PDB file of C-alpha atoms and ligand atoms in Angstrom:
ATOM      1  CA  MET A   1      -5.930 -30.676 -47.069  1.00 57.00           C
ATOM      2  CA  ALA A   2      -4.065 -28.284 -44.830  1.00 67.00           C
ATOM      3  CA  GLY A   3      -0.503 -27.062 -44.491  1.00 91.00           C
ATOM      4  CA  VAL A   4       2.298 -27.173 -46.981  1.00 96.00           C
ATOM      5  CA  ARG A   5       0.960 -30.312 -48.629  1.00 96.00           C
ATOM      6  CA  GLY A   6      -2.303 -28.580 -49.455  1.00 97.00           C
ATOM      7  CA  PHE A   7      -0.392 -25.555 -50.735  1.00 98.00           C
ATOM      8  CA  ILE A   8       1.698 -27.756 -53.033  1.00 98.00           C
ATOM      9  CA  GLN A   9      -1.309 -29.721 -54.214  1.00 98.00           C
ATOM     10  CA  GLU A  10      -3.083 -26.492 -55.194  1.00 98.00           C
ATOM     11  CA  LEU A  11      -0.102 -25.008 -57.047  1.00 98.00           C
ATOM     12  CA  PRO A  12      -0.508 -25.394 -60.804  1.00 98.00           C
ATOM     13  CA  LYS A  13       2.530 -27.447 -61.833  1.00 98.00           C
ATOM     14  CA  ALA A  14       4.280 -28.817 -64.904  1.00 98.00           C
ATOM     15  CA  GLU A  15       6.469 -31.919 -65.199  1.00 98.00           C
ATOM     16  CA  LEU A  16       9.383 -31.515 -67.579  1.00 98.00           C
ATOM     17  CA  HIS A  17      11.403 -34.663 -66.823  1.00 98.00           C
ATOM     18  CA  LEU A  18       9.288 -37.772 -66.658  1.00 98.00           C
ATOM     19  CA  HIS A  19       9.663 -41.138 -68.407  1.00 99.00           C
ATOM     20  CA  LEU A  20       6.451 -42.893 -69.443  1.00 99.00           C
ATOM     21  CA  GLU A  21       7.993 -46.310 -68.829  1.00 98.00           C
ATOM     22  CA  GLY A  22       9.145 -45.331 -65.341  1.00 98.00           C
ATOM     23  CA  SER A  23       5.629 -44.243 -64.401  1.00 98.00           C
ATOM     24  CA  ILE A  24       4.128 -47.750 -64.471  1.00 98.00           C
ATOM     25  CA  GLU A  25       2.927 -48.794 -61.029  1.00 98.00           C
ATOM     26  CA  PRO A  26       3.563 -52.431 -60.009  1.00 98.00           C
ATOM     27  CA  ALA A  27      -0.209 -53.102 -59.993  1.00 97.00           C
ATOM     28  CA  THR A  28      -0.483 -51.886 -63.593  1.00 98.00           C
ATOM     29  CA  LEU A  29       2.395 -54.109 -64.662  1.00 97.00           C
ATOM     30  CA  LEU A  30       0.606 -57.085 -63.103  1.00 97.00           C
ATOM     31  CA  GLU A  31      -2.488 -56.198 -65.114  1.00 96.00           C
ATOM     32  CA  LEU A  32      -0.453 -56.071 -68.314  1.00 96.00           C
ATOM     33  CA  ASP A  33       1.327 -59.378 -67.794  1.00 95.00           C
ATOM     34  CA  ALA A  34      -0.622 -62.066 -65.966  1.00 92.00           C
ATOM     35  CA  SER A  35       2.433 -64.351 -65.830  1.00 95.00           C
ATOM     36  CA  LEU A  36       4.199 -62.007 -63.378  1.00 97.00           C
ATOM     37  CA  THR A  37       4.043 -62.372 -59.612  1.00 97.00           C
ATOM     38  CA  ALA A  38       3.800 -59.467 -57.191  1.00 97.00           C
ATOM     39  CA  GLU A  39       7.104 -60.554 -55.572  1.00 97.00           C
ATOM     40  CA  GLU A  40       8.900 -60.563 -58.900  1.00 97.00           C
ATOM     41  CA  VAL A  41       7.652 -57.072 -59.728  1.00 97.00           C
ATOM     42  CA  LYS A  42       8.534 -55.758 -56.266  1.00 97.00           C
ATOM     43  CA  ALA A  43      12.063 -57.107 -56.623  1.00 97.00           C
ATOM     44  CA  HIS A  44      12.471 -55.164 -59.878  1.00 98.00           C
ATOM     45  CA  TYR A  45      11.398 -51.895 -58.230  1.00 98.00           C
ATOM     46  CA  GLN A  46      14.418 -51.828 -55.896  1.00 96.00           C
ATOM     47  CA  TYR A  47      18.004 -51.133 -56.987  1.00 97.00           C
ATOM     48  CA  ALA A  48      21.431 -51.494 -55.513  1.00 95.00           C
ATOM     49  CA  ASN A  49      22.811 -48.789 -57.814  1.00 97.00           C
ATOM     50  CA  PHE A  50      22.254 -46.820 -61.034  1.00 98.00           C
ATOM     51  CA  LEU A  51      23.100 -49.708 -63.360  1.00 98.00           C
ATOM     52  CA  GLY A  52      20.739 -51.943 -61.401  1.00 98.00           C
ATOM     53  CA  PHE A  53      18.038 -49.333 -61.984  1.00 98.00           C
ATOM     54  CA  LEU A  54      18.740 -49.276 -65.733  1.00 98.00           C
ATOM     55  CA  ARG A  55      18.362 -53.079 -65.843  1.00 98.00           C
ATOM     56  CA  SER A  56      15.006 -52.804 -64.065  1.00 98.00           C
ATOM     57  CA  TYR A  57      13.905 -50.019 -66.411  1.00 98.00           C
ATOM     58  CA  GLU A  58      14.648 -52.268 -69.366  1.00 98.00           C
ATOM     59  CA  TRP A  59      12.815 -55.165 -67.693  1.00 98.00           C
ATOM     60  CA  VAL A  60       9.729 -53.020 -67.106  1.00 98.00           C
ATOM     61  CA  THR A  61       9.815 -51.590 -70.634  1.00 98.00           C
ATOM     62  CA  ARG A  62       9.946 -55.089 -72.135  1.00 97.00           C
ATOM     63  CA  ARG A  63       6.555 -55.835 -70.551  1.00 97.00           C
ATOM     64  CA  LEU A  64       4.956 -53.278 -72.920  1.00 98.00           C
ATOM     65  CA  ARG A  65       4.063 -55.448 -75.890  1.00 97.00           C
ATOM     66  CA  THR A  66       1.311 -53.723 -77.835  1.00 98.00           C
ATOM     67  CA  PRO A  67       0.125 -50.198 -78.686  1.00 98.00           C
ATOM     68  CA  ALA A  68      -2.797 -50.869 -76.322  1.00 98.00           C
ATOM     69  CA  ASP A  69      -0.324 -51.530 -73.481  1.00 98.00           C
ATOM     70  CA  TYR A  70       1.369 -48.196 -74.175  1.00 98.00           C
ATOM     71  CA  ALA A  71      -2.001 -46.448 -74.307  1.00 98.00           C
ATOM     72  CA  HIS A  72      -3.044 -48.016 -71.007  1.00 98.00           C
ATOM     73  CA  VAL A  73       0.016 -46.833 -69.095  1.00 98.00           C
ATOM     74  CA  THR A  74      -0.255 -43.369 -70.653  1.00 98.00           C
ATOM     75  CA  ARG A  75      -3.850 -43.053 -69.484  1.00 98.00           C
ATOM     76  CA  ARG A  76      -2.906 -44.150 -65.966  1.00 98.00           C
ATOM     77  CA  LEU A  77      -0.081 -41.625 -65.819  1.00 98.00           C
ATOM     78  CA  LEU A  78      -2.152 -38.711 -67.113  1.00 98.00           C
ATOM     79  CA  ASP A  79      -5.042 -39.481 -64.767  1.00 98.00           C
ATOM     80  CA  ARG A  80      -2.643 -39.396 -61.835  1.00 98.00           C
ATOM     81  CA  LEU A  81      -0.976 -36.177 -62.967  1.00 98.00           C
ATOM     82  CA  ALA A  82      -4.380 -34.511 -63.244  1.00 98.00           C
ATOM     83  CA  THR A  83      -5.151 -35.388 -59.612  1.00 98.00           C
ATOM     84  CA  GLU A  84      -1.921 -33.626 -58.592  1.00 98.00           C
ATOM     85  CA  ASN A  85      -2.866 -30.452 -60.441  1.00 98.00           C
ATOM     86  CA  VAL A  86      -0.149 -31.032 -63.025  1.00 98.00           C
ATOM     87  CA  ARG A  87      -1.412 -29.033 -65.988  1.00 98.00           C
ATOM     88  CA  TYR A  88       1.346 -29.723 -68.496  1.00 98.00           C
ATOM     89  CA  ALA A  89       3.843 -32.553 -68.983  1.00 98.00           C
ATOM     90  CA  GLU A  90       6.756 -33.196 -71.299  1.00 98.00           C
ATOM     91  CA  ILE A  91       6.996 -36.970 -71.294  1.00 98.00           C
ATOM     92  CA  ASN A  92      10.046 -38.909 -72.392  1.00 98.00           C
ATOM     93  CA  LEU A  93       9.130 -41.868 -74.557  1.00 98.00           C
ATOM     94  CA  SER A  94      11.931 -44.440 -74.727  1.00 98.00           C
ATOM     95  CA  THR A  95      11.854 -44.586 -78.495  1.00 98.00           C
ATOM     96  CA  GLY A  96      15.323 -46.133 -78.617  1.00 98.00           C
ATOM     97  CA  VAL A  97      14.079 -49.067 -76.537  1.00 98.00           C
ATOM     98  CA  ILE A  98      10.923 -49.489 -78.659  1.00 98.00           C
ATOM     99  CA  LEU A  99      13.104 -49.809 -81.776  1.00 98.00           C
ATOM    100  CA  TRP A 100      15.492 -52.155 -79.950  1.00 98.00           C
ATOM    101  CA  LYS A 101      12.503 -54.366 -79.080  1.00 98.00           C
ATOM    102  CA  GLY A 102      11.781 -54.546 -82.812  1.00 98.00           C
ATOM    103  CA  GLN A 103       8.330 -52.978 -82.461  1.00 98.00           C
ATOM    104  CA  ASP A 104       6.503 -51.000 -85.098  1.00 98.00           C
ATOM    105  CA  PHE A 105       6.829 -47.447 -83.811  1.00 98.00           C
ATOM    106  CA  ALA A 106       4.016 -45.588 -85.606  1.00 98.00           C
ATOM    107  CA  PRO A 107       1.041 -47.406 -84.008  1.00 98.00           C
ATOM    108  CA  ILE A 108       2.626 -47.069 -80.572  1.00 99.00           C
ATOM    109  CA  TYR A 109       3.032 -43.328 -80.969  1.00 99.00           C
ATOM    110  CA  GLU A 110      -0.489 -42.972 -82.339  1.00 98.00           C
ATOM    111  CA  ALA A 111      -1.810 -44.855 -79.303  1.00 98.00           C
ATOM    112  CA  VAL A 112       0.026 -42.805 -76.681  1.00 99.00           C
ATOM    113  CA  ASN A 113      -0.626 -39.523 -78.416  1.00 98.00           C
ATOM    114  CA  ALA A 114      -4.337 -40.264 -78.717  1.00 98.00           C
ATOM    115  CA  GLU A 115      -4.408 -40.676 -74.922  1.00 98.00           C
ATOM    116  CA  ALA A 116      -2.486 -37.431 -74.549  1.00 98.00           C
ATOM    117  CA  ARG A 117      -4.945 -35.542 -76.717  1.00 98.00           C
ATOM    118  CA  ALA A 118      -7.880 -36.936 -74.742  1.00 98.00           C
ATOM    119  CA  SER A 119      -6.417 -35.857 -71.388  1.00 98.00           C
ATOM    120  CA  SER A 120      -6.984 -32.619 -69.491  1.00 98.00           C
ATOM    121  CA  VAL A 121      -3.192 -32.513 -69.035  1.00 98.00           C
ATOM    122  CA  GLU A 122      -1.458 -30.828 -71.946  1.00 98.00           C
ATOM    123  CA  VAL A 123       1.288 -33.143 -73.209  1.00 98.00           C
ATOM    124  CA  ARG A 124       4.362 -32.822 -75.379  1.00 98.00           C
ATOM    125  CA  TRP A 125       6.626 -35.759 -76.080  1.00 98.00           C
ATOM    126  CA  ILE A 126      10.402 -35.968 -75.937  1.00 98.00           C
ATOM    127  CA  PHE A 127      11.822 -38.930 -77.821  1.00 98.00           C
ATOM    128  CA  ASP A 128      14.633 -40.490 -75.881  1.00 98.00           C
ATOM    129  CA  ALA A 129      17.599 -42.298 -77.443  1.00 98.00           C
ATOM    130  CA  VAL A 130      19.790 -44.741 -75.533  1.00 98.00           C
ATOM    131  CA  ARG A 131      23.331 -43.453 -75.207  1.00 97.00           C
ATOM    132  CA  GLN A 132      24.976 -46.863 -74.994  1.00 96.00           C
ATOM    133  CA  PHE A 133      23.428 -47.836 -78.355  1.00 97.00           C
ATOM    134  CA  ALA A 134      24.936 -46.943 -81.750  1.00 98.00           C
ATOM    135  CA  VAL A 135      24.866 -43.447 -83.252  1.00 98.00           C
ATOM    136  CA  GLU A 136      22.668 -44.743 -86.115  1.00 98.00           C
ATOM    137  CA  ASP A 137      20.112 -45.906 -83.543  1.00 98.00           C
ATOM    138  CA  GLY A 138      20.112 -42.433 -82.022  1.00 98.00           C
ATOM    139  CA  MET A 139      19.681 -40.908 -85.475  1.00 98.00           C
ATOM    140  CA  ARG A 140      16.660 -43.076 -86.146  1.00 98.00           C
ATOM    141  CA  VAL A 141      15.079 -41.776 -82.913  1.00 98.00           C
ATOM    142  CA  ALA A 142      15.771 -38.171 -83.966  1.00 98.00           C
ATOM    143  CA  GLU A 143      14.274 -38.835 -87.410  1.00 98.00           C
ATOM    144  CA  LEU A 144      11.098 -40.259 -85.887  1.00 98.00           C
ATOM    145  CA  ALA A 145      10.863 -37.207 -83.628  1.00 98.00           C
ATOM    146  CA  ALA A 146      11.450 -34.810 -86.537  1.00 98.00           C
ATOM    147  CA  GLU A 147       8.595 -36.419 -88.486  1.00 98.00           C
ATOM    148  CA  ARG A 148       6.225 -35.572 -85.626  1.00 98.00           C
ATOM    149  CA  THR A 149       7.115 -32.017 -84.606  1.00 97.00           C
ATOM    150  CA  GLY A 150       3.649 -30.875 -85.736  1.00 93.00           C
ATOM    151  CA  ASP A 151       2.016 -33.782 -83.964  1.00 97.00           C
ATOM    152  CA  GLY A 152       2.885 -33.527 -80.293  1.00 98.00           C
ATOM    153  CA  VAL A 153       6.659 -33.978 -80.248  1.00 98.00           C
ATOM    154  CA  ALA A 154       8.691 -31.139 -78.745  1.00 98.00           C
ATOM    155  CA  GLY A 155      12.143 -32.530 -78.307  1.00 98.00           C
ATOM    156  CA  PHE A 156      14.906 -35.056 -78.456  1.00 98.00           C
ATOM    157  CA  GLY A 157      16.857 -36.432 -75.519  1.00 98.00           C
ATOM    158  CA  ILE A 158      19.377 -39.095 -74.614  1.00 98.00           C
ATOM    159  CA  GLY A 159      19.290 -41.263 -71.506  1.00 97.00           C
ATOM    160  CA  GLY A 160      20.904 -44.426 -70.243  1.00 97.00           C
ATOM    161  CA  ASP A 161      24.484 -44.929 -69.133  1.00 96.00           C
ATOM    162  CA  GLU A 162      26.497 -41.692 -69.409  1.00 96.00           C
ATOM    163  CA  ALA A 163      29.740 -43.541 -68.795  1.00 95.00           C
ATOM    164  CA  ARG A 164      29.225 -45.679 -71.908  1.00 95.00           C
ATOM    165  CA  GLY A 165      27.796 -42.973 -74.183  1.00 94.00           C
ATOM    166  CA  PRO A 166      29.390 -39.531 -73.969  1.00 93.00           C
ATOM    167  CA  ALA A 167      27.318 -36.711 -75.459  1.00 93.00           C
ATOM    168  CA  GLY A 168      29.976 -35.980 -78.112  1.00 94.00           C
ATOM    169  CA  LYS A 169      29.337 -39.378 -79.688  1.00 95.00           C
ATOM    170  CA  PHE A 170      25.922 -38.054 -80.765  1.00 97.00           C
ATOM    171  CA  ALA A 171      27.116 -34.698 -82.173  1.00 98.00           C
ATOM    172  CA  GLU A 172      25.650 -35.283 -85.629  1.00 98.00           C
ATOM    173  CA  VAL A 173      22.366 -36.515 -84.137  1.00 98.00           C
ATOM    174  CA  PHE A 174      22.019 -33.387 -81.990  1.00 98.00           C
ATOM    175  CA  ALA A 175      22.874 -31.219 -85.016  1.00 98.00           C
ATOM    176  CA  PHE A 176      20.245 -32.982 -87.124  1.00 98.00           C
ATOM    177  CA  ALA A 177      17.633 -32.621 -84.353  1.00 98.00           C
ATOM    178  CA  ARG A 178      18.346 -28.891 -84.027  1.00 98.00           C
ATOM    179  CA  ARG A 179      18.070 -28.344 -87.773  1.00 98.00           C
ATOM    180  CA  LYS A 180      14.666 -29.994 -87.647  1.00 98.00           C
ATOM    181  CA  GLY A 181      13.476 -27.645 -84.901  1.00 98.00           C
ATOM    182  CA  LEU A 182      13.532 -30.191 -82.092  1.00 98.00           C
ATOM    183  CA  ARG A 183      14.327 -28.860 -78.627  1.00 98.00           C
ATOM    184  CA  LEU A 184      17.181 -30.577 -76.804  1.00 98.00           C
ATOM    185  CA  ALA A 185      16.955 -31.917 -73.253  1.00 98.00           C
ATOM    186  CA  PRO A 186      19.618 -34.590 -72.753  1.00 98.00           C
ATOM    187  CA  HIS A 187      20.439 -36.275 -69.478  1.00 98.00           C
ATOM    188  CA  ALA A 188      23.882 -35.139 -68.311  1.00 98.00           C
ATOM    189  CA  GLY A 189      25.789 -34.771 -65.082  1.00 98.00           C
ATOM    190  CA  GLU A 190      23.682 -37.384 -63.336  1.00 98.00           C
ATOM    191  CA  THR A 191      26.233 -40.189 -63.037  1.00 98.00           C
ATOM    192  CA  THR A 192      29.266 -38.526 -64.606  1.00 97.00           C
ATOM    193  CA  GLY A 193      30.841 -35.150 -63.897  1.00 97.00           C
ATOM    194  CA  PRO A 194      30.493 -31.577 -65.163  1.00 98.00           C
ATOM    195  CA  GLU A 195      32.333 -32.360 -68.414  1.00 97.00           C
ATOM    196  CA  THR A 196      29.261 -34.221 -69.697  1.00 97.00           C
ATOM    197  CA  ILE A 197      27.145 -31.131 -69.059  1.00 98.00           C
ATOM    198  CA  ARG A 198      29.683 -28.935 -70.864  1.00 98.00           C
ATOM    199  CA  ALA A 199      29.721 -31.316 -73.823  1.00 98.00           C
ATOM    200  CA  SER A 200      25.905 -31.303 -73.952  1.00 98.00           C
ATOM    201  CA  LEU A 201      25.804 -27.494 -73.892  1.00 98.00           C
ATOM    202  CA  GLU A 202      28.256 -27.365 -76.783  1.00 98.00           C
ATOM    203  CA  LEU A 203      25.837 -29.522 -78.771  1.00 97.00           C
ATOM    204  CA  GLY A 204      22.969 -27.109 -78.083  1.00 97.00           C
ATOM    205  CA  ALA A 205      21.269 -28.536 -74.997  1.00 98.00           C
ATOM    206  CA  GLU A 206      18.621 -26.082 -73.752  1.00 98.00           C
ATOM    207  CA  ARG A 207      17.838 -27.884 -70.514  1.00 98.00           C
ATOM    208  CA  ILE A 208      19.874 -30.471 -68.645  1.00 98.00           C
ATOM    209  CA  GLY A 209      18.307 -33.662 -67.333  1.00 98.00           C
ATOM    210  CA  HIS A 210      19.524 -33.901 -63.725  1.00 98.00           C
ATOM    211  CA  GLY A 211      22.804 -31.951 -64.097  1.00 98.00           C
ATOM    212  CA  ILE A 212      23.399 -32.040 -60.355  1.00 98.00           C
ATOM    213  CA  ARG A 213      27.130 -32.705 -60.771  1.00 98.00           C
ATOM    214  CA  ALA A 214      27.390 -29.111 -62.066  1.00 98.00           C
ATOM    215  CA  VAL A 215      27.922 -28.127 -58.429  1.00 98.00           C
ATOM    216  CA  GLU A 216      31.472 -29.458 -58.756  1.00 98.00           C
ATOM    217  CA  ASP A 217      32.348 -26.718 -61.262  1.00 98.00           C
ATOM    218  CA  GLU A 218      31.827 -23.085 -60.230  1.00 98.00           C
ATOM    219  CA  ALA A 219      32.437 -21.680 -63.700  1.00 98.00           C
ATOM    220  CA  LEU A 220      29.856 -24.036 -65.155  1.00 98.00           C
ATOM    221  CA  MET A 221      27.353 -22.991 -62.487  1.00 98.00           C
ATOM    222  CA  ARG A 222      27.864 -19.344 -63.478  1.00 98.00           C
ATOM    223  CA  TYR A 223      27.431 -20.268 -67.131  1.00 98.00           C
ATOM    224  CA  LEU A 224      24.135 -22.044 -66.444  1.00 98.00           C
ATOM    225  CA  ARG A 225      22.900 -19.086 -64.403  1.00 98.00           C
ATOM    226  CA  ASP A 226      23.999 -16.431 -66.915  1.00 98.00           C
ATOM    227  CA  HIS A 227      22.609 -18.342 -69.909  1.00 98.00           C
ATOM    228  CA  ASP A 228      19.381 -19.184 -68.108  1.00 98.00           C
ATOM    229  CA  ILE A 229      19.757 -22.932 -68.629  1.00 98.00           C
ATOM    230  CA  PRO A 230      17.694 -24.923 -66.138  1.00 98.00           C
ATOM    231  CA  LEU A 231      18.541 -28.167 -64.429  1.00 99.00           C
ATOM    232  CA  GLU A 232      15.733 -30.719 -64.283  1.00 99.00           C
ATOM    233  CA  VAL A 233      16.326 -31.870 -60.716  1.00 99.00           C
ATOM    234  CA  CYS A 234      14.858 -35.214 -59.581  1.00 99.00           C
ATOM    235  CA  ILE A 235      15.598 -35.635 -55.876  1.00 99.00           C
ATOM    236  CA  SER A 236      14.132 -39.074 -55.101  1.00 98.00           C
ATOM    237  CA  SER A 237      15.591 -40.505 -58.292  1.00 98.00           C
ATOM    238  CA  ASN A 238      19.070 -39.436 -57.272  1.00 98.00           C
ATOM    239  CA  VAL A 239      18.718 -41.056 -53.856  1.00 98.00           C
ATOM    240  CA  ALA A 240      17.162 -44.283 -55.205  1.00 98.00           C
ATOM    241  CA  THR A 241      19.882 -44.783 -57.826  1.00 98.00           C
ATOM    242  CA  GLY A 242      22.632 -43.899 -55.348  1.00 97.00           C
ATOM    243  CA  VAL A 243      24.039 -40.978 -57.358  1.00 97.00           C
ATOM    244  CA  VAL A 244      23.787 -39.057 -54.089  1.00 98.00           C
ATOM    245  CA  GLU A 245      24.590 -41.072 -50.989  1.00 97.00           C
ATOM    246  CA  THR A 246      21.940 -39.580 -48.735  1.00 98.00           C
ATOM    247  CA  LEU A 247      19.024 -37.209 -49.120  1.00 98.00           C
ATOM    248  CA  ALA A 248      20.751 -34.688 -46.858  1.00 98.00           C
ATOM    249  CA  GLU A 249      23.684 -34.526 -49.281  1.00 98.00           C
ATOM    250  CA  HIS A 250      21.519 -33.666 -52.284  1.00 98.00           C
ATOM    251  CA  PRO A 251      22.747 -30.380 -53.808  1.00 98.00           C
ATOM    252  CA  LEU A 252      19.286 -28.919 -54.601  1.00 98.00           C
ATOM    253  CA  ARG A 253      19.671 -26.049 -52.123  1.00 98.00           C
ATOM    254  CA  ARG A 254      23.192 -25.190 -53.312  1.00 98.00           C
ATOM    255  CA  ILE A 255      22.072 -25.144 -56.938  1.00 98.00           C
ATOM    256  CA  TYR A 256      19.099 -22.926 -56.115  1.00 98.00           C
ATOM    257  CA  GLU A 257      21.156 -20.516 -54.003  1.00 98.00           C
ATOM    258  CA  ALA A 258      23.718 -20.187 -56.804  1.00 98.00           C
ATOM    259  CA  GLY A 259      20.957 -18.747 -58.988  1.00 98.00           C
ATOM    260  CA  VAL A 260      20.941 -21.650 -61.432  1.00 98.00           C
ATOM    261  CA  PRO A 261      17.376 -22.157 -62.699  1.00 98.00           C
ATOM    262  CA  VAL A 262      15.791 -25.279 -61.203  1.00 98.00           C
ATOM    263  CA  VAL A 263      12.712 -27.293 -62.128  1.00 98.00           C
ATOM    264  CA  LEU A 264      11.581 -30.162 -59.866  1.00 98.00           C
ATOM    265  CA  ASN A 265      10.565 -33.450 -61.470  1.00 98.00           C
ATOM    266  CA  THR A 266       9.938 -37.116 -60.720  1.00 98.00           C
ATOM    267  CA  ASP A 267      11.982 -38.833 -63.501  1.00 98.00           C
ATOM    268  CA  ASP A 268      10.439 -42.315 -63.025  1.00 98.00           C
ATOM    269  CA  PRO A 269       7.762 -41.759 -60.377  1.00 98.00           C
ATOM    270  CA  ALA A 270       6.558 -45.347 -59.925  1.00 98.00           C
ATOM    271  CA  MET A 271      10.044 -46.812 -60.012  1.00 98.00           C
ATOM    272  CA  PHE A 272      11.251 -44.246 -57.462  1.00 98.00           C
ATOM    273  CA  HIS A 273       8.072 -44.473 -55.349  1.00 98.00           C
ATOM    274  CA  THR A 274       7.299 -40.775 -55.619  1.00 98.00           C
ATOM    275  CA  THR A 275       4.969 -38.152 -57.076  1.00 98.00           C
ATOM    276  CA  LEU A 276       5.511 -34.544 -58.105  1.00 98.00           C
ATOM    277  CA  VAL A 277       3.680 -33.327 -54.980  1.00 98.00           C
ATOM    278  CA  ARG A 278       6.034 -35.500 -52.937  1.00 98.00           C
ATOM    279  CA  GLU A 279       9.133 -33.966 -54.605  1.00 98.00           C
ATOM    280  CA  TYR A 280       7.937 -30.462 -53.666  1.00 98.00           C
ATOM    281  CA  GLU A 281       7.229 -31.710 -50.139  1.00 98.00           C
ATOM    282  CA  ILE A 282      10.791 -33.018 -49.868  1.00 98.00           C
ATOM    283  CA  ALA A 283      12.096 -29.641 -51.031  1.00 98.00           C
ATOM    284  CA  ALA A 284      10.085 -28.036 -48.221  1.00 98.00           C
ATOM    285  CA  ALA A 285      10.740 -30.559 -45.441  1.00 98.00           C
ATOM    286  CA  GLN A 286      14.340 -31.463 -46.169  1.00 98.00           C
ATOM    287  CA  PHE A 287      15.717 -28.323 -47.802  1.00 98.00           C
ATOM    288  CA  GLY A 288      13.623 -25.618 -46.162  1.00 98.00           C
ATOM    289  CA  PHE A 289      11.953 -24.277 -49.280  1.00 98.00           C
ATOM    290  CA  THR A 290       9.382 -21.667 -48.267  1.00 98.00           C
ATOM    291  CA  GLU A 291       5.984 -21.340 -49.917  1.00 98.00           C
ATOM    292  CA  ALA A 292       7.325 -18.414 -51.970  1.00 98.00           C
ATOM    293  CA  GLU A 293      10.244 -20.565 -53.137  1.00 98.00           C
ATOM    294  CA  LEU A 294       7.974 -23.508 -53.939  1.00 98.00           C
ATOM    295  CA  ARG A 295       5.794 -21.165 -55.954  1.00 98.00           C
ATOM    296  CA  ARG A 296       8.891 -20.022 -57.850  1.00 98.00           C
ATOM    297  CA  LEU A 297       9.805 -23.657 -58.617  1.00 98.00           C
ATOM    298  CA  ALA A 298       6.298 -24.240 -59.954  1.00 98.00           C
ATOM    299  CA  GLU A 299       6.526 -21.078 -62.070  1.00 98.00           C
ATOM    300  CA  ASN A 300       9.849 -22.304 -63.427  1.00 98.00           C
ATOM    301  CA  SER A 301       8.194 -25.527 -64.535  1.00 98.00           C
ATOM    302  CA  PHE A 302       6.076 -23.489 -66.965  1.00 98.00           C
ATOM    303  CA  ARG A 303       8.749 -20.919 -67.818  1.00 98.00           C
ATOM    304  CA  TYR A 304      11.197 -23.549 -69.067  1.00 98.00           C
ATOM    305  CA  ALA A 305       8.651 -25.697 -70.904  1.00 98.00           C
ATOM    306  CA  PHE A 306       9.360 -26.165 -74.594  1.00 97.00           C
ATOM    307  CA  SER A 307       5.868 -25.134 -75.517  1.00 93.00           C
ATOM    308  CA  ALA A 308       3.936 -22.106 -74.295  1.00 82.00           C
ATOM    309  CA  CYS A 309       1.360 -23.493 -71.933  1.00 74.00           C
ATOM    310  CA  GLY A 310      -1.236 -21.975 -69.680  1.00 49.00           C
ATOM    311  CA  SER A 311      -0.916 -22.362 -65.922  1.00 49.00           C
TER     312      SER A 311
HETATM  313  N1  ADE B   1      16.030 -43.523 -68.212  1.00 74.43           N
HETATM  314  C1  ADE B   1      15.030 -43.481 -67.331  1.00 74.43           C
HETATM  315  N2  ADE B   1      15.421 -42.852 -66.210  1.00 74.43           N
HETATM  316  C2  ADE B   1      16.709 -42.494 -66.397  1.00 74.43           C
HETATM  317  C3  ADE B   1      17.668 -41.836 -65.624  1.00 74.43           C
HETATM  318  N3  ADE B   1      17.402 -41.390 -64.388  1.00 74.43           N
HETATM  319  N4  ADE B   1      18.900 -41.658 -66.130  1.00 74.43           N
HETATM  320  C4  ADE B   1      19.195 -42.086 -67.355  1.00 74.43           C
HETATM  321  N5  ADE B   1      18.323 -42.712 -68.138  1.00 74.43           N
HETATM  322  C5  ADE B   1      17.098 -42.931 -67.668  1.00 74.43           C
HETATM  323 ZN1   ZN B   2      15.445 -39.310 -66.689  1.00 74.43          ZN
END
């Protein structure tokens, strides 16, 4: 494989912002649920806007019924990451949605973590709470994460609809998670403005999921740079959910030039029809990232990992 694509493929990479449930390819979903049609699945992998995406994400996640289903999609994801020379991944598990579905959490975690341990990709889990759910639901997610810090779990995050669940609502949950030694990587500044990022930083966030709306606030950009807090940028995600209107308007280059640490990620690769190699290719083709800059992005993906990992 020649050219920039080959260069990117060969770079050892880490994924720090990736949702297991968003990594399920349509073909895998059809294998899991024989009652689905290909047309129905295809229709759920296209979105008019961010809230439409969240509805699809919930629809996909509801198809996972057993620990074996969770194990199956984990294996598929890790096999694909290995082919892309992704050596390390921090994978968000939508724990809040598993509890909402009324499923028994322990066997599901055992199943996915067994796949993780069997893979050549080194994995840490981030348990994700749903910000539009109640604080007690978020606390339960943090408790489940805290019980497993010695068993593959690195962190706690919140995702979902920022507009309906400001970070401050979860102050006591973040405080609990920190006391228990969990690392904090909430989504913020994806669909709402810089104030959500500021609120997340006040609660101890160490990385920001997306965070692209930071560009609207120069003082915040300086703070992120000076405190070495990275943004987990997911270009294709932002275009597919409409949080940026066009690819050309994506602020990746501005964030990078401002000296704010950046890590490139896929977010929900199957649902956004992308791969990590593809995200690096977009950085090169659309935003003029040179090979030296791409290498720096790949180095960042290890530097800002929550666990020391070899590259
Ligand atoms: N859950 C899965 N993907 C997400 C995203 N991009 N934003 C918020 N929550 C999510
Ligand atoms: Zn995400």
